[in-house]
Structures are given as structure tokens and as C-alpha cells.
Amino acid sequence: MPRNPVLSASRIRTTALDIIDRDGLDGLSMRKLAAELGVRAASLYGHVSTKDDLLHEVAGEILEKVDVSGFAEGDWRHGLTMCARSYRAALAQHPNIVPFLAYGPAHRDASLRRLDVVHGALVSAGWTRREATMIAASLMYLVFGAALSSFSSGFSEDQALYRDRYPNLDKAHLLPSVARELDHDSFELALGAFVAGLAARAPVPPAPTGSAG
Amino acid sequence: MPRNPVLSASRIRTTALDIIDRDGLDGLSMRKLAAELGVRAASLYGHVSTKDDLLHEVAGEILEKVDVSGFAEGDWRHGLTMCARSYRAALAQHPNIVPFLAYGPAHRDASLRRLDVVHGALVSAGWTRREATMIAASLMYLVFGAALSSFSSGFSEDQALYRDRYPNLDKAHLLPSVARELDHDSFELALGAFVAGLAARAPVPPAPTGSAG
DNA sequence: CCTCCTTACCGAACGGCGTTAGGTTTCAAC
DNA sequence: GTTGAAACCTAACGCCGTTCGGTAAGGAGG
């Protein structure tokens, strides 16, 4: 090596994600990223092929944290719930990159591997393949919708702004200070209601151990 | 007027949305938009204050088409379902702008007015204000998630690409040719299951006309 | 008719963007 | 001591959103 390299692919990814978390997706530029790394923009291209590629790598790193092991225990309701929670938790840690993550989830390996597990588990539980696909899709809707259109970054601190125009919304629980908790509870409500509604039309379980009628 | 104006705010909005629909959100630039209108970029700024502002106007126009009149009939389940379908339909017509729409739904007047109606109807139906807020949020999750992470623009036409790597996903119904229908059915499944699951924990209805016990 | 003034568009430019081509420095290996 | 490649650099290209100062058109007032 000429001198100890200042850059590495992983340090670039980490710093890029830091900037995204701090300044938003639009706040990330190759020049700013380079500056933050003590380097000029051109130097990044020795480690990263493209900005878009860098974003995909960062995205992949985030998605790797999604845990679908909840399906191993055999109960699809539990698996679905755990997977959704894990997915949302992973996205909620980096809300600014969610719009990028959401575009074409089926193009990312980390996403497809997890989808594969979910799909397989649902089919094993007795759902048809088409149903399994639709359930997995529905779960994505919930998770990405919750991560994206979250209330946390929605409402103004100034309650009076809403009071006059939207009579039904003049409520203290719209304040950002409690919005985070509200987001969490809303997601749990949506997830719980969805899984319960799904269970009501569930297929006969394939009786994994005994044959209790 | 000097001569018949070539530009108007509404023509700019329409053309902008056309470009977004055709070339994506990143495909819209002020220069391209101007060219499409037979004009140079600088001329746009006599009618539009900013590109971001233009996008918000376009967003508002789309959201105006969301119909919440389904709540007028008194049954919150019906209202919720109709509203969600209308919302999704409005977004599905312009999928490329959804990432922009999704960011901060609570900052847009058209969005807040509809949210106000939904919230009021749910409270009238006996839900607490906090529950009403969470239900409305959940509905947003579903709608935006469905519009954003839709399968339609997800999978490759080449089935063989998936066959080896994701054994459970080697299914014909992942083909884009049927993905549109799959998206629709998945949304209906998610919506139906959610509303059904919600109904299972519904409050006692306030008996609007008679008092049948 | 001529002048004036507003309207509506245009040319040119600013700073910033992603990206590339072609240098320059540093250090290990022969 | 020379070679050579790795790691970073400067400079530039063509885009972007946006602004400033101009310029042509046509109605209003004399």
C-alpha cells in the first residue's frame, strides 16, 4: 500500500448512512460524503462504482438486519408478527432511506431471501402459493407504509395551526412529542388487526405433530 | 397581455405530472418541463415559485381525488374500505410521485381535510380519539405501502433468474404480467383482513336510529 | 399616431451535482 | 535505484435549480 488507505468500502457506507440519517436522502452528495471522509469526491470512485450502487449497498446492509427466524417455530401468526416487527424496527432506525428502500424491494437480494423464507413458511402452514404471496405483499405494505408515512415527522408542534381548520384533529396526541409512541402503537394495531383478520380465514393447519380433531 | 400566454399554472402542473408518469420523479427537470411546454426554464418561474412548490401543487391535485364520502352512510367499516380503495386508486394512477406524496402527509391541506373526516367518523362510531388516530394511521400505512412497494414494478420477466436462488419464489404469479392483478388482490386482502380484525375489537355502536338490544 | 408600461418570455450566469480522464505522491518489490 | 501500482488529487464535462437583467408584444392614455 502507498500509505494507509484513508477510505474503505465499509467506512464509505457507514459515513453515507450517517449523512442520510442526519441530512436526509437529498442531503447526501458525493462531494459532501468525500469531505466528511477527509477526501475529494473523485477518490470515492475507487471504492464505489456509482452513487446509486452505494445506496443499494447501504440498503442491503440495513435489510440484512431483518430477522425472519420467527417462522422457525411453526406458527405462521407468530412468524408474521415477529418478522413485521423486525422489519419495521430495521427501517425505523433509518427513516430517511426508506423511500429508496421501498422502490423495487424485489430487486434486492437481501429482500428476496427473506421473502422466500416467509413464502415458504406460509405455504407450509397450508396457504396456497398465491395466498402466501399476497400475505407477504400485505406485510410489506404495512411495514413500508408505517416506516414511510410515519406520523413522527408529520405534524407541527403548533397545535393552534390545526385547531381552526380541522376540528376533529385538534388533539394533543398529534403532537410530535408523542407521535413516536403513536406510530409504534398504530403499527401494532394495524399488525394485530391484520393478523387476526387473516387468522379468521386461515386454512386448516397441517397438524405437524399429533392429529387432534 | 403581450400575447396569448403560452404558459399557465395548470398547464405546467399537467405537463409536469405527465413527465413524472412517463420518466419518473427523477426524470422531471425544470429544463425538460420547459422544453415540453415550448419554453425555456426561466419562464416557468413566472408561474411557479419553486420546483418543490410545483410538486406540492401536483400532489395536492392528486389528493383532491380521494373520496371520503363513504363515511356518510354511518358504517365505519364501509367508510374505511371505500376511503382506502379511493386513496389507493388515486395513488396507483401516478405511482412515480408516491414517494413524494408519502413524505409528510400531515403537511398537506388536502390530506389533512380527509384525515379530519375519517377521524370524526370513527369517533362518532364509538372509537376513542386515540383509537381513531391509530386506525387512520394504519389505513395510511396500508395505502401508501401498497402504492409504494407495489409488486408491479418489482420482479423481472425472467423467471429463471429467481428459480435457483429463491426456491419458494419460483412461481408464475410473480411475473409482471400478472403482478398488477396481484397487487390489487393483495391490497384487498390486506384491507379486508385489517378491517375484519378491527371489527373484532370494535366498540359498541352508538345505535343511531333505534335501540335494538 | 405615438408613447408608456406591464406582461411574458429569453440569454446568460451562479453554484452545486454525479462522474470521468489524466496527473501526482507514496511505498513495496525487485 | 528503478519499476509499478495503489490511493488520492485537480480539472473538467454536462446536467441541475434558480436568479438577474434584458427584450419584444400589445393594451392604455394622450
Short mmCIF file of C-alpha atoms (C1' of nucleotides) in Angstrom, two decimals:
data_model
loop_
_atom_site.label_atom_id
_atom_site.label_comp_id
_atom_site.label_asym_id
_atom_site.label_seq_id
_atom_site.Cartn_x
_atom_site.Cartn_y
_atom_site.Cartn_z
CA MET A 1 0.00 0.00 0.00
CA PRO A 2 1.19 3.54 -0.79
CA ARG A 3 0.13 4.79 2.60
CA ASN A 4 -2.51 3.57 4.98
CA PRO A 5 -5.65 3.97 2.91
CA VAL A 6 -7.99 6.57 4.28
CA LEU A 7 -11.01 5.05 2.57
CA SER A 8 -12.64 1.66 2.66
CA ALA A 9 -15.92 0.48 1.22
CA SER A 10 -17.38 -0.09 4.66
CA ARG A 11 -16.27 3.28 6.02
CA ILE A 12 -17.84 4.92 2.99
CA ARG A 13 -21.10 3.05 3.59
CA THR A 14 -21.14 3.94 7.27
CA THR A 15 -20.49 7.62 6.66
CA ALA A 16 -23.02 7.73 3.84
CA LEU A 17 -25.68 6.31 6.13
CA ASP A 18 -24.72 8.81 8.82
CA ILE A 19 -25.23 11.67 6.40
CA ILE A 20 -28.54 10.26 5.22
CA ASP A 21 -29.72 9.88 8.80
CA ARG A 22 -28.65 13.41 9.61
CA ASP A 23 -29.39 15.37 6.43
CA GLY A 24 -31.89 13.23 4.57
CA LEU A 25 -31.60 11.33 1.33
CA ASP A 26 -31.21 14.52 -0.69
CA GLY A 27 -28.61 15.72 1.76
CA LEU A 28 -26.17 13.07 0.61
CA SER A 29 -23.82 14.13 -2.15
CA MET A 30 -20.61 12.53 -3.22
CA ARG A 31 -18.74 15.75 -2.53
CA LYS A 32 -20.14 16.08 0.96
CA LEU A 33 -19.52 12.43 1.66
CA ALA A 34 -15.94 12.81 0.49
CA ALA A 35 -15.43 15.91 2.61
CA GLU A 36 -16.74 14.09 5.65
CA LEU A 37 -14.18 11.39 4.97
CA GLY A 38 -11.37 13.90 4.54
CA VAL A 39 -11.08 13.30 0.84
CA ARG A 40 -12.17 14.68 -2.54
CA ALA A 41 -15.17 13.31 -4.41
CA ALA A 42 -13.21 11.63 -7.19
CA SER A 43 -11.44 9.40 -4.69
CA LEU A 44 -14.68 7.68 -3.77
CA TYR A 45 -14.92 6.13 -7.21
CA GLY A 46 -12.01 3.87 -6.48
CA HIS A 47 -14.17 2.09 -3.91
CA VAL A 48 -17.70 2.61 -5.17
CA SER A 49 -18.89 2.31 -8.74
CA THR A 50 -21.73 4.77 -8.50
CA LYS A 51 -23.77 6.73 -6.01
CA ASP A 52 -26.78 4.60 -6.81
CA ASP A 53 -24.71 1.49 -6.23
CA LEU A 54 -23.54 2.86 -2.89
CA LEU A 55 -27.14 3.42 -1.87
CA HIS A 56 -28.02 -0.14 -2.80
CA GLU A 57 -25.14 -1.42 -0.71
CA VAL A 58 -26.27 0.65 2.25
CA ALA A 59 -29.80 -0.61 1.67
CA GLY A 60 -28.62 -4.19 1.65
CA GLU A 61 -26.78 -3.69 4.90
CA ILE A 62 -29.95 -2.42 6.55
CA LEU A 63 -32.10 -5.21 5.21
CA GLU A 64 -29.65 -7.82 6.47
CA LYS A 65 -30.83 -6.95 9.97
CA VAL A 66 -34.37 -8.10 9.27
CA ASP A 67 -34.99 -11.27 11.21
CA VAL A 68 -37.32 -13.91 9.83
CA SER A 69 -36.34 -16.63 12.30
CA GLY A 70 -39.73 -16.27 13.97
CA PHE A 71 -41.15 -18.62 11.37
CA ALA A 72 -38.96 -21.45 12.58
CA GLU A 73 -41.31 -22.17 15.44
CA GLY A 74 -44.05 -23.28 13.11
CA ASP A 75 -46.83 -20.84 13.96
CA TRP A 76 -47.29 -18.55 10.97
CA ARG A 77 -49.08 -15.91 13.04
CA HIS A 78 -46.13 -15.61 15.34
CA GLY A 79 -43.68 -15.66 12.45
CA LEU A 80 -45.55 -12.98 10.58
CA THR A 81 -45.75 -10.76 13.63
CA MET A 82 -42.08 -11.15 14.56
CA CYS A 83 -40.94 -10.61 11.00
CA ALA A 84 -43.02 -7.47 10.64
CA ARG A 85 -41.73 -6.05 13.90
CA SER A 86 -38.15 -6.76 12.99
CA TYR A 87 -38.61 -5.26 9.55
CA ARG A 88 -40.16 -2.12 10.90
CA ALA A 89 -37.51 -1.77 13.57
CA ALA A 90 -34.80 -2.00 10.93
CA LEU A 91 -36.44 0.67 8.79
CA ALA A 92 -37.35 2.93 11.69
CA GLN A 93 -33.69 3.28 12.60
CA HIS A 94 -33.03 4.96 9.27
CA PRO A 95 -36.29 6.56 8.17
CA ASN A 96 -34.66 8.83 5.61
CA ILE A 97 -33.53 5.99 3.39
CA VAL A 98 -36.92 4.25 3.39
CA PRO A 99 -38.13 5.85 0.13
CA PHE A 100 -35.09 4.38 -1.55
CA LEU A 101 -35.58 1.00 0.11
CA ALA A 102 -39.21 0.88 -0.85
CA TYR A 103 -38.58 1.22 -4.52
CA GLY A 104 -38.44 -2.24 -6.03
CA PRO A 105 -37.99 -4.45 -2.95
CA ALA A 106 -37.97 -7.38 -5.33
CA HIS A 107 -34.70 -6.23 -6.88
CA ARG A 108 -32.63 -6.69 -3.76
CA ASP A 109 -31.12 -9.97 -2.77
CA ALA A 110 -31.45 -9.45 0.98
CA SER A 111 -35.12 -8.67 0.49
CA LEU A 112 -35.78 -11.62 -1.77
CA ARG A 113 -34.10 -14.11 0.56
CA ARG A 114 -36.39 -13.05 3.38
CA LEU A 115 -39.43 -13.05 1.14
CA ASP A 116 -38.51 -16.57 0.16
CA VAL A 117 -38.48 -17.69 3.79
CA VAL A 118 -41.83 -16.04 4.54
CA HIS A 119 -43.39 -17.51 1.44
CA GLY A 120 -42.14 -20.99 2.22
CA ALA A 121 -43.36 -20.86 5.79
CA LEU A 122 -46.82 -19.71 4.76
CA VAL A 123 -47.16 -22.47 2.19
CA SER A 124 -46.06 -24.99 4.80
CA ALA A 125 -48.82 -23.66 7.02
CA GLY A 126 -51.40 -24.57 4.42
CA TRP A 127 -51.90 -21.35 2.49
CA THR A 128 -51.87 -21.61 -1.27
CA ARG A 129 -48.89 -20.16 -3.05
CA ARG A 130 -50.93 -17.28 -4.31
CA GLU A 131 -52.25 -16.56 -0.84
CA ALA A 132 -48.75 -16.73 0.55
CA THR A 133 -47.59 -14.19 -1.99
CA MET A 134 -50.45 -11.88 -1.20
CA ILE A 135 -49.91 -12.16 2.54
CA ALA A 136 -46.22 -11.40 2.15
CA ALA A 137 -47.09 -8.45 -0.05
CA SER A 138 -49.60 -7.20 2.50
CA LEU A 139 -46.97 -7.39 5.19
CA MET A 140 -44.66 -5.30 3.03
CA TYR A 141 -47.40 -2.74 2.57
CA LEU A 142 -47.79 -2.44 6.31
CA VAL A 143 -44.11 -2.30 7.09
CA PHE A 144 -43.12 0.17 4.40
CA GLY A 145 -46.21 2.26 4.87
CA ALA A 146 -45.52 2.50 8.57
CA ALA A 147 -41.89 3.38 8.03
CA LEU A 148 -42.63 5.89 5.31
CA SER A 149 -45.75 7.79 6.18
CA SER A 150 -44.96 7.81 9.84
CA PHE A 151 -46.60 10.43 11.96
CA SER A 152 -43.40 11.21 13.77
CA SER A 153 -42.27 13.60 11.09
CA GLY A 154 -45.72 14.73 10.19
CA PHE A 155 -47.38 17.24 12.42
CA SER A 156 -46.33 20.62 13.59
CA GLU A 157 -45.64 21.41 17.21
CA ASP A 158 -48.13 24.24 16.96
CA GLN A 159 -51.47 22.78 17.84
CA ALA A 160 -53.28 26.03 17.08
CA LEU A 161 -52.33 25.59 13.45
CA TYR A 162 -54.73 22.68 13.23
CA ARG A 163 -57.40 23.75 15.67
CA ASP A 164 -59.30 26.05 13.35
CA ARG A 165 -59.04 24.22 10.09
CA TYR A 166 -59.54 20.59 11.10
CA PRO A 167 -61.93 20.44 14.06
CA ASN A 168 -61.56 16.72 14.62
CA LEU A 169 -57.78 16.82 14.67
CA ASP A 170 -57.37 19.28 17.50
CA LYS A 171 -55.94 16.63 19.72
CA ALA A 172 -52.92 16.61 21.91
CA HIS A 173 -51.90 13.16 20.72
CA LEU A 174 -50.92 14.58 17.35
CA LEU A 175 -48.02 16.41 18.90
CA PRO A 176 -44.64 15.19 17.72
CA SER A 177 -43.64 14.64 21.30
CA VAL A 178 -45.99 11.67 21.49
CA ALA A 179 -46.02 10.85 17.78
CA ARG A 180 -43.25 8.30 18.10
CA GLU A 181 -45.22 6.29 20.61
CA LEU A 182 -48.33 6.76 18.48
CA ASP A 183 -46.52 5.42 15.45
CA HIS A 184 -45.49 2.35 17.37
CA ASP A 185 -48.95 1.71 18.73
CA SER A 186 -50.57 2.33 15.35
CA PHE A 187 -48.28 -0.18 13.74
CA GLU A 188 -49.06 -2.73 16.43
CA LEU A 189 -52.77 -2.09 15.97
CA ALA A 190 -52.53 -2.48 12.22
CA LEU A 191 -50.40 -5.60 12.50
CA GLY A 192 -52.57 -7.17 15.17
CA ALA A 193 -55.80 -6.47 13.32
CA PHE A 194 -54.34 -7.73 10.06
CA VAL A 195 -53.05 -10.98 11.52
CA ALA A 196 -56.30 -11.54 13.43
CA GLY A 197 -58.34 -10.88 10.31
CA LEU A 198 -56.11 -13.27 8.43
CA ALA A 199 -56.43 -15.97 11.06
CA ALA A 200 -60.20 -15.83 10.64
CA ARG A 201 -59.80 -17.12 7.12
CA ALA A 202 -56.82 -19.37 7.77
CA PRO A 203 -56.56 -22.79 6.18
CA VAL A 204 -56.65 -25.96 8.27
CA PRO A 205 -53.20 -26.30 9.84
CA PRO A 206 -51.35 -29.38 8.60
CA ALA A 207 -51.19 -30.87 12.10
CA PRO A 208 -47.41 -31.04 12.48
CA THR A 209 -47.13 -33.49 15.43
CA GLY A 210 -50.44 -35.09 16.51
CA SER A 211 -53.84 -35.35 14.84
CA ALA A 212 -56.14 -33.74 17.36
CA GLY A 213 -59.62 -33.21 15.77
CA MET B 1 -51.47 40.74 -22.19
CA PRO B 2 -48.47 41.00 -24.51
CA ARG B 3 -49.56 37.99 -26.50
CA ASN B 4 -51.64 34.97 -25.66
CA PRO B 5 -49.62 33.46 -22.81
CA VAL B 6 -48.11 30.11 -23.66
CA LEU B 7 -47.91 29.07 -20.03
CA SER B 8 -50.41 28.69 -17.26
CA ALA B 9 -50.07 27.23 -13.80
CA SER B 10 -52.44 24.40 -14.62
CA ARG B 11 -50.76 23.55 -17.92
CA ILE B 12 -47.44 23.43 -16.09
CA ARG B 13 -48.88 21.10 -13.47
CA THR B 14 -50.41 18.81 -16.07
CA THR B 15 -47.24 18.57 -18.11
CA ALA B 16 -45.13 18.05 -15.01
CA LEU B 17 -47.31 15.15 -13.96
CA ASP B 18 -47.11 13.71 -17.47
CA ILE B 19 -43.32 13.76 -17.29
CA ILE B 20 -43.31 12.20 -13.84
CA ASP B 21 -45.65 9.46 -15.01
CA ARG B 22 -43.50 8.81 -18.05
CA ASP B 23 -39.93 9.36 -16.81
CA GLY B 24 -40.20 9.03 -13.06
CA LEU B 25 -39.74 11.55 -10.31
CA ASP B 26 -36.05 12.00 -11.10
CA GLY B 27 -36.92 12.39 -14.75
CA LEU B 28 -38.59 15.71 -14.12
CA SER B 29 -36.35 18.73 -14.52
CA MET B 30 -37.36 22.32 -14.99
CA ARG B 31 -35.47 22.46 -18.25
CA LYS B 32 -37.18 19.37 -19.62
CA LEU B 33 -40.55 20.58 -18.42
CA ALA B 34 -39.98 23.93 -20.10
CA ALA B 35 -38.89 22.27 -23.33
CA GLU B 36 -42.02 20.14 -23.31
CA LEU B 37 -44.04 23.35 -22.99
CA GLY B 38 -42.14 25.05 -25.81
CA VAL B 39 -40.39 27.46 -23.49
CA ARG B 40 -37.11 27.99 -21.61
CA ALA B 41 -36.66 27.05 -17.97
CA ALA B 42 -36.52 30.59 -16.65
CA SER B 43 -40.01 31.29 -17.93
CA LEU B 44 -41.52 28.76 -15.57
CA TYR B 45 -40.60 30.87 -12.58
CA GLY B 46 -43.17 33.45 -13.53
CA HIS B 47 -45.87 30.90 -12.74
CA VAL B 48 -44.27 28.64 -10.16
CA SER B 49 -42.18 29.71 -7.22
CA THR B 50 -40.08 26.60 -6.98
CA LYS B 51 -39.81 23.05 -8.26
CA ASP B 52 -40.65 21.76 -4.82
CA ASP B 53 -43.67 24.01 -4.72
CA LEU B 54 -44.79 22.74 -8.11
CA LEU B 55 -44.55 19.18 -6.83
CA HIS B 56 -46.66 20.05 -3.83
CA GLU B 57 -49.29 21.57 -6.09
CA VAL B 58 -49.34 18.48 -8.26
CA ALA B 59 -49.55 16.37 -5.11
CA GLY B 60 -52.49 18.38 -3.87
CA GLU B 61 -54.29 17.94 -7.16
CA ILE B 62 -53.92 14.17 -6.90
CA LEU B 63 -55.05 14.04 -3.30
CA GLU B 64 -58.16 16.06 -4.11
CA LYS B 65 -59.44 12.98 -5.91
CA VAL B 66 -59.51 10.90 -2.76
CA ASP B 67 -63.11 10.30 -1.81
CA VAL B 68 -64.10 10.01 1.83
CA SER B 69 -67.84 10.25 1.24
CA GLY B 70 -68.18 6.56 2.13
CA PHE B 71 -68.30 7.56 5.78
CA ALA B 72 -71.51 9.48 5.26
CA GLU B 73 -73.56 6.30 5.38
CA GLY B 74 -72.69 5.70 9.00
CA ASP B 75 -70.95 2.34 8.86
CA TRP B 76 -67.28 2.91 9.68
CA ARG B 77 -66.26 -0.41 8.12
CA HIS B 78 -67.74 0.59 4.81
CA GLY B 79 -66.33 4.09 5.08
CA LEU B 80 -62.86 2.83 5.85
CA THR B 81 -62.92 0.38 2.97
CA MET B 82 -64.22 2.88 0.43
CA CYS B 83 -61.79 5.54 1.54
CA ALA B 84 -58.85 3.17 1.33
CA ARG B 85 -59.84 2.00 -2.14
CA SER B 86 -60.28 5.53 -3.37
CA TYR B 87 -56.96 6.57 -1.89
CA ARG B 88 -55.12 3.69 -3.42
CA ALA B 89 -56.77 4.24 -6.78
CA ALA B 90 -55.68 7.86 -6.74
CA LEU B 91 -52.10 6.92 -5.94
CA ALA B 92 -51.96 3.97 -8.32
CA GLN B 93 -52.68 6.26 -11.25
CA HIS B 94 -49.41 8.08 -10.61
CA PRO B 95 -47.10 5.61 -8.86
CA ASN B 96 -43.95 7.61 -9.57
CA ILE B 97 -44.97 10.52 -7.41
CA VAL B 98 -45.94 8.38 -4.43
CA PRO B 99 -42.56 8.70 -2.67
CA PHE B 100 -43.05 12.45 -2.72
CA LEU B 101 -46.66 12.18 -1.57
CA ALA B 102 -45.75 9.86 1.24
CA TYR B 103 -43.35 12.25 2.84
CA GLY B 104 -45.21 14.20 5.47
CA PRO B 105 -48.86 13.55 4.61
CA ALA B 106 -49.71 15.72 7.56
CA HIS B 107 -48.24 18.78 5.87
CA ARG B 108 -50.72 18.88 3.04
CA ASP B 109 -54.08 20.52 3.33
CA ALA B 110 -55.91 18.09 1.06
CA SER B 111 -54.58 15.23 3.14
CA LEU B 112 -55.45 16.78 6.46
CA ARG B 113 -59.00 17.59 5.42
CA ARG B 114 -59.61 13.97 4.57
CA LEU B 115 -57.92 12.78 7.72
CA ASP B 116 -60.20 15.07 9.65
CA VAL B 117 -63.29 13.46 8.11
CA VAL B 118 -62.05 9.94 8.81
CA HIS B 119 -61.16 10.80 12.37
CA GLY B 120 -64.52 12.42 13.03
CA ALA B 121 -66.42 9.48 11.59
CA LEU B 122 -64.50 6.97 13.67
CA VAL B 123 -65.09 8.90 16.87
CA SER B 124 -68.78 9.10 16.02
CA ALA B 125 -68.75 5.35 15.67
CA GLY B 126 -67.62 4.98 19.25
CA TRP B 127 -63.85 4.66 18.96
CA THR B 128 -61.77 6.76 21.29
CA ARG B 129 -59.89 9.65 19.78
CA ARG B 130 -56.62 7.88 20.20
CA GLU B 131 -58.00 4.75 18.55
CA ALA B 132 -59.38 6.83 15.72
CA THR B 133 -55.99 8.37 15.14
CA MET B 134 -54.31 4.98 15.14
CA ILE B 135 -56.85 3.49 12.77
CA ALA B 136 -56.44 6.38 10.37
CA ALA B 137 -52.67 6.00 10.59
CA SER B 138 -52.95 2.28 9.93
CA LEU B 139 -55.03 2.97 6.88
CA MET B 140 -52.34 5.33 5.62
CA TYR B 141 -49.73 2.65 6.18
CA LEU B 142 -51.71 0.24 4.05
CA VAL B 143 -52.50 2.69 1.29
CA PHE B 144 -49.05 4.18 0.95
CA GLY B 145 -47.33 0.87 1.41
CA ALA B 146 -49.45 -0.67 -1.31
CA ALA B 147 -48.85 2.23 -3.66
CA LEU B 148 -45.16 2.36 -2.98
CA SER B 149 -43.81 -1.12 -2.63
CA SER B 150 -46.09 -2.48 -5.28
CA PHE B 151 -45.11 -5.72 -6.94
CA SER B 152 -46.00 -4.42 -10.36
CA SER B 153 -42.65 -2.78 -10.80
CA GLY B 154 -40.78 -5.32 -8.79
CA PHE B 155 -39.94 -8.57 -10.42
CA SER B 156 -38.09 -9.39 -13.56
CA GLU B 157 -39.78 -11.03 -16.51
CA ASP B 158 -37.12 -13.70 -16.41
CA GLN B 159 -38.38 -16.39 -14.10
CA ALA B 160 -35.17 -18.36 -14.34
CA LEU B 161 -33.41 -15.54 -12.55
CA TYR B 162 -35.29 -16.42 -9.39
CA ARG B 163 -35.60 -20.17 -9.78
CA ASP B 164 -32.19 -21.13 -8.50
CA ARG B 165 -31.71 -18.63 -5.74
CA TYR B 166 -35.13 -18.48 -4.10
CA PRO B 167 -36.75 -21.90 -4.30
CA ASN B 168 -40.07 -20.82 -2.86
CA LEU B 169 -40.43 -17.90 -5.21
CA ASP B 170 -40.29 -19.82 -8.45
CA LYS B 171 -43.89 -19.08 -9.20
CA ALA B 172 -45.58 -17.87 -12.29
CA HIS B 173 -47.67 -15.39 -10.36
CA LEU B 174 -44.61 -13.24 -9.76
CA LEU B 175 -44.46 -12.33 -13.41
CA PRO B 176 -45.10 -8.65 -14.07
CA SER B 177 -47.83 -9.63 -16.47
CA VAL B 178 -49.99 -10.73 -13.56
CA ALA B 179 -48.39 -8.52 -10.92
CA ARG B 180 -50.89 -5.74 -11.42
CA GLU B 181 -53.76 -8.05 -10.60
CA LEU B 182 -51.76 -9.49 -7.74
CA ASP B 183 -51.19 -6.03 -6.33
CA HIS B 184 -54.89 -5.34 -6.43
CA ASP B 185 -55.82 -8.62 -4.78
CA SER B 186 -53.10 -8.24 -2.15
CA PHE B 187 -54.38 -4.83 -1.23
CA GLU B 188 -57.92 -6.13 -0.97
CA LEU B 189 -56.70 -9.00 1.20
CA ALA B 190 -54.78 -6.67 3.47
CA LEU B 191 -57.64 -4.22 3.69
CA GLY B 192 -60.25 -6.91 4.28
CA ALA B 193 -58.21 -8.65 6.94
CA PHE B 194 -57.40 -5.38 8.66
CA VAL B 195 -61.00 -4.19 8.78
CA ALA B 196 -62.20 -7.61 9.90
CA GLY B 197 -59.58 -7.75 12.62
CA LEU B 198 -60.58 -4.26 13.68
CA ALA B 199 -64.27 -5.13 13.76
CA ALA B 200 -63.47 -7.92 16.21
CA ARG B 201 -62.41 -5.31 18.74
CA ALA B 202 -64.94 -2.66 17.76
CA PRO B 203 -66.73 -0.57 20.38
CA VAL B 204 -70.46 -0.83 20.87
CA PRO B 205 -72.07 1.17 18.08
CA PRO B 206 -73.99 4.22 19.34
CA ALA B 207 -77.30 2.94 17.90
CA PRO B 208 -78.04 5.92 15.62
CA THR B 209 -81.80 5.37 14.97
CA GLY B 210 -83.41 2.69 17.14
CA SER B 211 -82.37 0.99 20.36
CA ALA B 212 -82.48 -2.68 19.45
CA GLY B 213 -80.87 -4.76 22.21
"C1'" DC C 1 -50.35 58.10 -34.30
"C1'" DC C 2 -47.17 57.92 -30.69
"C1'" DT C 3 -45.59 56.99 -26.02
"C1'" DC C 4 -45.57 54.36 -21.85
"C1'" DC C 5 -45.91 50.43 -19.01
"C1'" DT C 6 -46.94 45.96 -17.84
"C1'" DT C 7 -46.75 41.22 -19.19
"C1'" DA C 8 -44.46 37.16 -20.67
"C1'" DC C 9 -40.73 35.20 -22.25
"C1'" DC C 10 -35.45 34.75 -23.07
"C1'" DG C 11 -29.94 34.59 -22.54
"C1'" DA C 12 -26.53 34.15 -19.51
"C1'" DA C 13 -24.83 33.10 -15.43
"C1'" DC C 14 -24.12 31.05 -10.40
"C1'" DG C 15 -23.10 27.34 -7.55
"C1'" DG C 16 -23.77 22.53 -6.95
"C1'" DC C 17 -24.44 17.85 -8.68
"C1'" DG C 18 -22.53 12.81 -10.47
"C1'" DT C 19 -18.91 11.27 -12.97
"C1'" DT C 20 -14.55 10.74 -15.76
"C1'" DA C 21 -9.76 11.46 -17.54
"C1'" DG C 22 -5.41 12.17 -16.52
"C1'" DG C 23 -1.91 13.59 -13.13
"C1'" DT C 24 0.91 13.08 -8.68
"C1'" DT C 25 2.52 11.12 -4.49
"C1'" DT C 26 3.86 7.20 -1.73
"C1'" DC C 27 5.79 2.89 -0.80
"C1'" DA C 28 6.62 -2.16 -1.55
"C1'" DA C 29 9.17 -5.28 -4.51
"C1'" DC C 30 12.76 -6.49 -7.40
"C1'" DG D 1 17.55 2.52 -7.77
"C1'" DT D 2 14.22 1.62 -10.69
"C1'" DT D 3 9.57 -0.11 -11.54
"C1'" DG D 4 4.86 -0.12 -10.86
"C1'" DA D 5 0.68 0.03 -8.79
"C1'" DA D 6 -2.23 1.78 -5.30
"C1'" DA D 7 -4.58 5.82 -3.43
"C1'" DC D 8 -5.67 10.17 -3.78
"C1'" DC D 9 -5.62 14.55 -6.43
"C1'" DT D 10 -7.05 18.57 -9.96
"C1'" DA D 11 -9.80 19.83 -13.69
"C1'" DA D 12 -13.32 19.32 -16.46
"C1'" DC D 13 -17.98 17.74 -18.72
"C1'" DG D 14 -22.78 18.21 -18.91
"C1'" DC D 15 -26.52 18.30 -16.09
"C1'" DC D 16 -29.39 20.58 -12.33
"C1'" DG D 17 -32.48 24.59 -9.76
"C1'" DT D 18 -32.60 29.25 -9.66
"C1'" DT D 19 -31.83 34.36 -10.43
"C1'" DC D 20 -30.81 38.70 -12.87
"C1'" DG D 21 -31.22 41.77 -16.42
"C1'" DG D 22 -32.91 42.23 -20.86
"C1'" DT D 23 -36.41 42.38 -24.84
"C1'" DA D 24 -40.50 42.05 -27.61
"C1'" DA D 25 -45.61 42.44 -27.56
"C1'" DG D 26 -49.71 44.73 -27.07
"C1'" DG D 27 -53.15 47.44 -24.38
"C1'" DA D 28 -53.90 52.36 -22.18
"C1'" DG D 29 -53.68 57.35 -22.30
"C1'" DG D 30 -52.68 61.37 -24.75
#
